PDB file of C-alpha atoms and ligand atoms in Angstrom:
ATOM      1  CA  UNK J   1     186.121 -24.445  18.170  1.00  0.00           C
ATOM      2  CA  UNK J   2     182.982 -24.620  16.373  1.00  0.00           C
ATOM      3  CA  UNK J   3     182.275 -21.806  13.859  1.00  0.00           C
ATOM      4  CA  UNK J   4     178.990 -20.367  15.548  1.00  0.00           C
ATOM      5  CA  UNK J   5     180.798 -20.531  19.038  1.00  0.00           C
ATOM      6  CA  UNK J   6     183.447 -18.738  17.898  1.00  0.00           C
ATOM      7  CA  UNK J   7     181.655 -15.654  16.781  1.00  0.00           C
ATOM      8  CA  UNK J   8     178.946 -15.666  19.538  1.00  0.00           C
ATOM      9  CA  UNK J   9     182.379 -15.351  21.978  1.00  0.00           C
ATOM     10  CA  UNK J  10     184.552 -13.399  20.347  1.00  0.00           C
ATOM     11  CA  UNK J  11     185.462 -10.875  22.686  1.00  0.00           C
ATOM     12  CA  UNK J  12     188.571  -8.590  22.565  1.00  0.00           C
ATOM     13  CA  UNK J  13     191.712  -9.647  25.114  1.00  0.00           C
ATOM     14  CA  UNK J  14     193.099  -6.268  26.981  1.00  0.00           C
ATOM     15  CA  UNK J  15     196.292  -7.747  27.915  1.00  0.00           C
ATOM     16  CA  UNK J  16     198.339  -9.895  26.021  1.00  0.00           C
ATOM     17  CA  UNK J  17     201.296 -12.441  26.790  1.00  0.00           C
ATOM     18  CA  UNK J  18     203.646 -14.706  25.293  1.00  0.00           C
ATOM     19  CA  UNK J  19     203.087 -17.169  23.343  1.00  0.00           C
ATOM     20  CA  UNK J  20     201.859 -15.687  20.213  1.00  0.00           C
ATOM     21  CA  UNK J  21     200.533 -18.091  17.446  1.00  0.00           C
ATOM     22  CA  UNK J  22     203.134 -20.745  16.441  1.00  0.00           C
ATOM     23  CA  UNK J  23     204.030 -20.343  12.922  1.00  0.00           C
ATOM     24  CA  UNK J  24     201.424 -22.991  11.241  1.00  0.00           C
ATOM     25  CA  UNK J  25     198.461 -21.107  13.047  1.00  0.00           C
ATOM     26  CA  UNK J  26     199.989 -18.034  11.958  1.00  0.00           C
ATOM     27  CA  UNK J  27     199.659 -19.306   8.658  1.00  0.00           C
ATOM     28  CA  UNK J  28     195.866 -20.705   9.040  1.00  0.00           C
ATOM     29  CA  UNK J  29     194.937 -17.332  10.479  1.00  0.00           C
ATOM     30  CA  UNK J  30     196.706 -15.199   7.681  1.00  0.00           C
ATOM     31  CA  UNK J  31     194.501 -17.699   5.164  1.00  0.00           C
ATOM     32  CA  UNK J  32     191.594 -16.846   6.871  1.00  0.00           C
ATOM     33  CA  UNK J  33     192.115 -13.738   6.055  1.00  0.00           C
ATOM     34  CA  UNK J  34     192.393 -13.920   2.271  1.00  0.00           C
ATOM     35  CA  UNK J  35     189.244 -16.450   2.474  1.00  0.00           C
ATOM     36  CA  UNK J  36     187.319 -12.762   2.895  1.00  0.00           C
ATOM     37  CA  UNK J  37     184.623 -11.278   0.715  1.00  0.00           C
ATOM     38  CA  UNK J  38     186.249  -9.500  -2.655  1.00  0.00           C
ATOM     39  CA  UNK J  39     184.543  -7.367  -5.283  1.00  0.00           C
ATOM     40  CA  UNK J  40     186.344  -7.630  -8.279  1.00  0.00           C
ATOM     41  CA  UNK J  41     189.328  -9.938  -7.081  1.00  0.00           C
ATOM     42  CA  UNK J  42     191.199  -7.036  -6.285  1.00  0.00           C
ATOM     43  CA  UNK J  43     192.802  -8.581  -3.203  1.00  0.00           C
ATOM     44  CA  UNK J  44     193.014  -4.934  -1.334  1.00  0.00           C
ATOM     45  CA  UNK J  45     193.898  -6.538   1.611  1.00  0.00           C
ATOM     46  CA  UNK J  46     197.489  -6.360   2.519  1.00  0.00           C
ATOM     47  CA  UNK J  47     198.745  -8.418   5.343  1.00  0.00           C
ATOM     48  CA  UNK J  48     202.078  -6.745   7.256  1.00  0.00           C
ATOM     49  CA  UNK J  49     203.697  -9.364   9.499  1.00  0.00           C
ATOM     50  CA  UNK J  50     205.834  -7.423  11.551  1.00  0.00           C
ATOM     51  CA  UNK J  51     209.506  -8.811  12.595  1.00  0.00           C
ATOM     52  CA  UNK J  52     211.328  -6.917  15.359  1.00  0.00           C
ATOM     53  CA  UNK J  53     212.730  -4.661  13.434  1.00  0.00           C
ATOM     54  CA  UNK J  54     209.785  -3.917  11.084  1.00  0.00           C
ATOM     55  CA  UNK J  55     207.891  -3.226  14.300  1.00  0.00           C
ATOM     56  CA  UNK J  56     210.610  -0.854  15.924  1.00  0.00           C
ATOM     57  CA  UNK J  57     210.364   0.976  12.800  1.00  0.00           C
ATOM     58  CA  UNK J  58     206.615   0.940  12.884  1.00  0.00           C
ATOM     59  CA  UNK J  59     206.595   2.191  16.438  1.00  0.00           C
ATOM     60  CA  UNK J  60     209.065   4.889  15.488  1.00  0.00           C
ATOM     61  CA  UNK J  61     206.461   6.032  13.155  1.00  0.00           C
ATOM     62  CA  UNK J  62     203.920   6.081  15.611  1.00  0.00           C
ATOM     63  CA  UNK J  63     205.677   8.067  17.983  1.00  0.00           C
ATOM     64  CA  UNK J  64     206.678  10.473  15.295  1.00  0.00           C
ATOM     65  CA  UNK J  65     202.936  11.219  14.515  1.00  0.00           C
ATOM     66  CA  UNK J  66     202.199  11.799  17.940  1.00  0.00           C
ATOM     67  CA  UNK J  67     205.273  14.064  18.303  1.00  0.00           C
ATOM     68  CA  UNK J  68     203.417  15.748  14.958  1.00  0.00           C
ATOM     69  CA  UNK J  69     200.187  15.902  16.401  1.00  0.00           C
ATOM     70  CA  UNK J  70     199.212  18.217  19.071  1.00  0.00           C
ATOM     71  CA  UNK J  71     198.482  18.906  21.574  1.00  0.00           C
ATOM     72  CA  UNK J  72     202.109  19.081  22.455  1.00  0.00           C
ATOM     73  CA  UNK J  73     203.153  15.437  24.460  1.00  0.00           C
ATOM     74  CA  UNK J  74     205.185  14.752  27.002  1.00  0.00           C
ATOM     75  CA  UNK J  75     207.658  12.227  27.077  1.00  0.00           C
ATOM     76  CA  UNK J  76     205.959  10.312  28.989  1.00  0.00           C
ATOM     77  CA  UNK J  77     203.337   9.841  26.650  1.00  0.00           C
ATOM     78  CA  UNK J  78     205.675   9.098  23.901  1.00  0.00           C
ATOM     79  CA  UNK J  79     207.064   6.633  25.800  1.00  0.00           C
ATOM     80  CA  UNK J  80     203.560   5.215  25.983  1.00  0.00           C
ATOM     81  CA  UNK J  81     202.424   5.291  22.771  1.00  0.00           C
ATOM     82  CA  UNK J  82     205.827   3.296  21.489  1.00  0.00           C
ATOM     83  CA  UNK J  83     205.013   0.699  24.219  1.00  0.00           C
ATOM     84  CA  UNK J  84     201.778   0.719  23.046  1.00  0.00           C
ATOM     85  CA  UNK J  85     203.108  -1.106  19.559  1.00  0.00           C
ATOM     86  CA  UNK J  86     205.014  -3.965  21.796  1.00  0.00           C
ATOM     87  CA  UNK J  87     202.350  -4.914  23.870  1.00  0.00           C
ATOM     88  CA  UNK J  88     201.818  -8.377  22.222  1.00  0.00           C
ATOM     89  CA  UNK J  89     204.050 -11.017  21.163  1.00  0.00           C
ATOM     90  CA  UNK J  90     202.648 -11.012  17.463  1.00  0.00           C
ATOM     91  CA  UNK J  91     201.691  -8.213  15.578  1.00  0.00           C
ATOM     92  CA  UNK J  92     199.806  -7.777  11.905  1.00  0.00           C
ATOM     93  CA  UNK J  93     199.188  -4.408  10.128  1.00  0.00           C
ATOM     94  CA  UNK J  94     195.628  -5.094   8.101  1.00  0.00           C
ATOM     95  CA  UNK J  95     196.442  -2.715   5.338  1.00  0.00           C
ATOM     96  CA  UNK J  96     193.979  -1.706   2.299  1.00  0.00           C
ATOM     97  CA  UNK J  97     195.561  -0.827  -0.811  1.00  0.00           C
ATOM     98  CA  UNK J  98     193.323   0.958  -2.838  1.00  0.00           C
ATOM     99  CA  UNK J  99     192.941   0.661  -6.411  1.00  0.00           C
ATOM    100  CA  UNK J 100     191.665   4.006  -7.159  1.00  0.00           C
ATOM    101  CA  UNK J 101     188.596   4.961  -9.998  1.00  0.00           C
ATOM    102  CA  UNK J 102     187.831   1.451 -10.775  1.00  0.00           C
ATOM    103  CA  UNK J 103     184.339   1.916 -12.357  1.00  0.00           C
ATOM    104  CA  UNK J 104     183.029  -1.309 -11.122  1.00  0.00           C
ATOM    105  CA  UNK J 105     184.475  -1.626  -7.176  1.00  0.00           C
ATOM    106  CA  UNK J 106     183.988   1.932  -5.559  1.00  0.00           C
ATOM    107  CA  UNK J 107     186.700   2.490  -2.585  1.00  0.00           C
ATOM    108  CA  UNK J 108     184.219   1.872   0.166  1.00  0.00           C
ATOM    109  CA  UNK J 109     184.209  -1.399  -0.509  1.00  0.00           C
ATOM    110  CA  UNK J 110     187.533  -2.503  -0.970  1.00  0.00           C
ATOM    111  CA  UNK J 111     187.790  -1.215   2.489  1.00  0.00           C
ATOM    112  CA  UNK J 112     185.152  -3.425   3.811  1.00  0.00           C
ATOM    113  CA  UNK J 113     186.993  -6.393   1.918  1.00  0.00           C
ATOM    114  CA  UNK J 114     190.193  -5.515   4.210  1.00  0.00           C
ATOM    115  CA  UNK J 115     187.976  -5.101   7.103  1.00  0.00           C
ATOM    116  CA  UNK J 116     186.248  -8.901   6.246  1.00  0.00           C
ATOM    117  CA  UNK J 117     189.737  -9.734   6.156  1.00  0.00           C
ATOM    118  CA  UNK J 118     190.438  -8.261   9.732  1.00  0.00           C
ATOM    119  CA  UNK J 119     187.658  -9.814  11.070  1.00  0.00           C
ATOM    120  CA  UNK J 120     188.523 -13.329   9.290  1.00  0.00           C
ATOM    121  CA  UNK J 121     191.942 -13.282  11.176  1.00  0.00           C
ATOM    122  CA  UNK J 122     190.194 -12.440  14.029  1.00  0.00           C
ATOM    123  CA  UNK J 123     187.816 -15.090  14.294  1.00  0.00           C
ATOM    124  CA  UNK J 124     190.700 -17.629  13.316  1.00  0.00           C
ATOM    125  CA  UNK J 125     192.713 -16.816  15.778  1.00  0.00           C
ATOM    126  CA  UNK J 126     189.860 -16.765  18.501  1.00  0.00           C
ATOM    127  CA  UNK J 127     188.875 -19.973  17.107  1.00  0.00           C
ATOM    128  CA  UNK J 128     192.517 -21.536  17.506  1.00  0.00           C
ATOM    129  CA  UNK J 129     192.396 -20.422  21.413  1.00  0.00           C
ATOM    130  CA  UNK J 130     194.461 -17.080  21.245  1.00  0.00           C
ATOM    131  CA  UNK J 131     193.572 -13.793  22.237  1.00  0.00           C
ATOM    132  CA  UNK J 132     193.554 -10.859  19.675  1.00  0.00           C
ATOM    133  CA  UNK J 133     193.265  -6.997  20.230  1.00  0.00           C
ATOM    134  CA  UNK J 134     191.724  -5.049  16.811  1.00  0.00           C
ATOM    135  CA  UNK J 135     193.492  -1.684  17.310  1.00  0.00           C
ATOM    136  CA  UNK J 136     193.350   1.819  15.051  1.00  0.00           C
ATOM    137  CA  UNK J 137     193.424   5.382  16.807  1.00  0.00           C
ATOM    138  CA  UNK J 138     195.076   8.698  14.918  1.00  0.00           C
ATOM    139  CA  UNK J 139     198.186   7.170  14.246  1.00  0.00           C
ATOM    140  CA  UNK J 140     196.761   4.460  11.818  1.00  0.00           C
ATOM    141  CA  UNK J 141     195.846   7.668   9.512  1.00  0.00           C
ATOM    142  CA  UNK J 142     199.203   8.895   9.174  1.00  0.00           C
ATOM    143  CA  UNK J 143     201.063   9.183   5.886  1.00  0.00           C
ATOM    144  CA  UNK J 144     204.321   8.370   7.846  1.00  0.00           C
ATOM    145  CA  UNK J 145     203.242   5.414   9.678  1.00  0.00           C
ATOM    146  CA  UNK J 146     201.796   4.546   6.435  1.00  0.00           C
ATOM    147  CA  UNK J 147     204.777   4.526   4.536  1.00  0.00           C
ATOM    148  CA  UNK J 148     206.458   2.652   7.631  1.00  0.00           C
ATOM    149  CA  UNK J 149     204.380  -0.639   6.643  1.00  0.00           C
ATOM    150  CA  UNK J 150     205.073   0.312   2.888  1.00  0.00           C
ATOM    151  CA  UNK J 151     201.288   1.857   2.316  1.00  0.00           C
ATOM    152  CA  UNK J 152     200.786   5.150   0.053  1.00  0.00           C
ATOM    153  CA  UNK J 153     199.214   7.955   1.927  1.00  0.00           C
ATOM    154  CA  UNK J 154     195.465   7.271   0.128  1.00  0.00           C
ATOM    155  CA  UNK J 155     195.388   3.883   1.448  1.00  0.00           C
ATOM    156  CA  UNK J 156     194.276   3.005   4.819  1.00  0.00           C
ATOM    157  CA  UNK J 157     195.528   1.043   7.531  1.00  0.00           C
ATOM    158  CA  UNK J 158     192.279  -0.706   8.821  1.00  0.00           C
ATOM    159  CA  UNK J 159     193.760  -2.304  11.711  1.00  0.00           C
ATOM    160  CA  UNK J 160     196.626  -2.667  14.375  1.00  0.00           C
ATOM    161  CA  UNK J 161     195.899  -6.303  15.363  1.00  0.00           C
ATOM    162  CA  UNK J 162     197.818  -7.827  18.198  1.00  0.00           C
ATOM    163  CA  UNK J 163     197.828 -11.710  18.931  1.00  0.00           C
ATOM    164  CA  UNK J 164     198.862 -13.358  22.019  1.00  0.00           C
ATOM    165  CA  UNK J 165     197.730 -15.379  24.705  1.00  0.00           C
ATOM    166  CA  UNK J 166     195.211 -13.748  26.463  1.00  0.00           C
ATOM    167  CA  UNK J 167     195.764 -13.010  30.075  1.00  0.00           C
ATOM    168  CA  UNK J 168     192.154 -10.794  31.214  1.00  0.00           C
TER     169      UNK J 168
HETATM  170  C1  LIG M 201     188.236  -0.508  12.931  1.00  0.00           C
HETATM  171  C2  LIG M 201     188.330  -0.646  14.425  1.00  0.00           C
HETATM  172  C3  LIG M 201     189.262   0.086  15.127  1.00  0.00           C
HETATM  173  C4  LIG M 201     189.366   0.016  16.506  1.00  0.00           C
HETATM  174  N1  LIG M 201     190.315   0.735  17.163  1.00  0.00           N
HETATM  175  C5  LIG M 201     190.409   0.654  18.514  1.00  0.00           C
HETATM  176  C6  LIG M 201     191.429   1.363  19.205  1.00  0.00           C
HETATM  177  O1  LIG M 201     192.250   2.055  18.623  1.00  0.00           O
HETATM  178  N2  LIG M 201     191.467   1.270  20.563  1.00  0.00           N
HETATM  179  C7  LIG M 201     190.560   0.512  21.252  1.00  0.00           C
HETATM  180  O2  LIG M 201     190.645   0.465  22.479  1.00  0.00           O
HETATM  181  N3  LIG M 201     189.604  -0.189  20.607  1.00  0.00           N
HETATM  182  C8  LIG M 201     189.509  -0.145  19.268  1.00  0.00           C
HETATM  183  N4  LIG M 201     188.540  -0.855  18.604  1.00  0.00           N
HETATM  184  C9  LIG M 201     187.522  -1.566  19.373  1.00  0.00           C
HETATM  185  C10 LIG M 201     188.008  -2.851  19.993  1.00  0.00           C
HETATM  186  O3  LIG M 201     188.775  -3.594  19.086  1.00  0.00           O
HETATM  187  C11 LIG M 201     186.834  -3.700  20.489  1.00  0.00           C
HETATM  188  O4  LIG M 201     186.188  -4.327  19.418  1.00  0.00           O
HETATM  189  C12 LIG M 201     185.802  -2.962  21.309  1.00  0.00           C
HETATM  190  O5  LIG M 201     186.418  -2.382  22.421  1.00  0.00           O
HETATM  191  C13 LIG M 201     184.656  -3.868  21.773  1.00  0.00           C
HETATM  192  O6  LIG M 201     185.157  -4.935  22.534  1.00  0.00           O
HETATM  193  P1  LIG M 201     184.962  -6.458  22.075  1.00  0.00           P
HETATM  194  O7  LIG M 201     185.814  -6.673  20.842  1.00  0.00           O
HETATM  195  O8  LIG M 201     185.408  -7.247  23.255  1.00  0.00           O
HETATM  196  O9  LIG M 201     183.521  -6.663  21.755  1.00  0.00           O
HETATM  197  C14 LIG M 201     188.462  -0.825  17.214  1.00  0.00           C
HETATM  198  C15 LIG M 201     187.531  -1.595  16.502  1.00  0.00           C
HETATM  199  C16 LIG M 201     187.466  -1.519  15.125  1.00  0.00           C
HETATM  200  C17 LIG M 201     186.456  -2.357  14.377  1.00  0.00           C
END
């Protein structure tokens, strides 16, 4: 897909289904993402490719903050939230690792280098004919679901980004 058609219809995909991207688009779409805009050449972007057990940890997390958080949930909504986390076939943490008081490259803006980087892998992916979801919410600002994707509590997770084949 052309570059100019991809953006004009990117458009998120609400529901998700097998296959995810085969392992060489995987790699062009991780690329992408390093291919984003980078004061300094900090490379604050930090890509988390989550295996099955790396994501049943991550959703663990998840559920834990929302256990954490009130108001008070039911299970039910526990149960959602870890569903939530394996509603895709492929899943990438878009992590920004922060390299604090650097006098030339303020925080703000090695954020927006991991969100170029989001939005990179996005467009790939688009571009290679899957769908993608660009997810946050309250859990992505937990220390503990931090720490589940290796992150330090001052960095941020920037997005929850789910790839699949896009069924609506
Ligand atoms: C940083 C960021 C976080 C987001 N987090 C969520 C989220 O947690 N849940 C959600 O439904 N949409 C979230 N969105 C919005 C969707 O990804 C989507 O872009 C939006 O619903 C508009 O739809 P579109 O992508 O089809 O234009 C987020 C977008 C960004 C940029």
């Amino acid at each position: 897909m052309d570059l100019f058609e991809a953006i004009s219809t990117r458009a998120s995909a609400a529901r998700l289904a097998e296959p995810g991207p085969t392992p060489e688009h995987l790699t062009r779409i991780l690329d992408a993402a390093t291919r984003a805009p980078d004061h300094g050449r900090l490379k604050p972007w930090r890509l988390i490719l989550l295996d099955e057990a790396a994501r049943g940890r991550f959703a663990d997390a998840v559920v834990a903050a929302r256990r954490a958080r009130p108001p008070e949930p039911s299970e039910e909504q526990l149960n959602l939230e870890r569903e939530k986390i394996w509603r895709s076939p492929t899943l990438v943490v878009v992590g920004c690792a922060l390299v604090r008081d650097n006098a030339k490259v303020p925080e703000i803006e090695q954020v927006l280098s991991a969100g170029a980087a989001a939005q990179n892998m996005f467009l790939a992916a688009h571009g290679l004919g899957y769908g993608v979801m660009w997810k946050t919410g309250p859990a992505a600002y937990d220390r503990g679901v931090k720490a589940s994707v290796g992150l330090q509590a001052h960095d941020h997770i920037v997005a929850i980004m789910h790839f699949g084949t896009r069924i609506k």
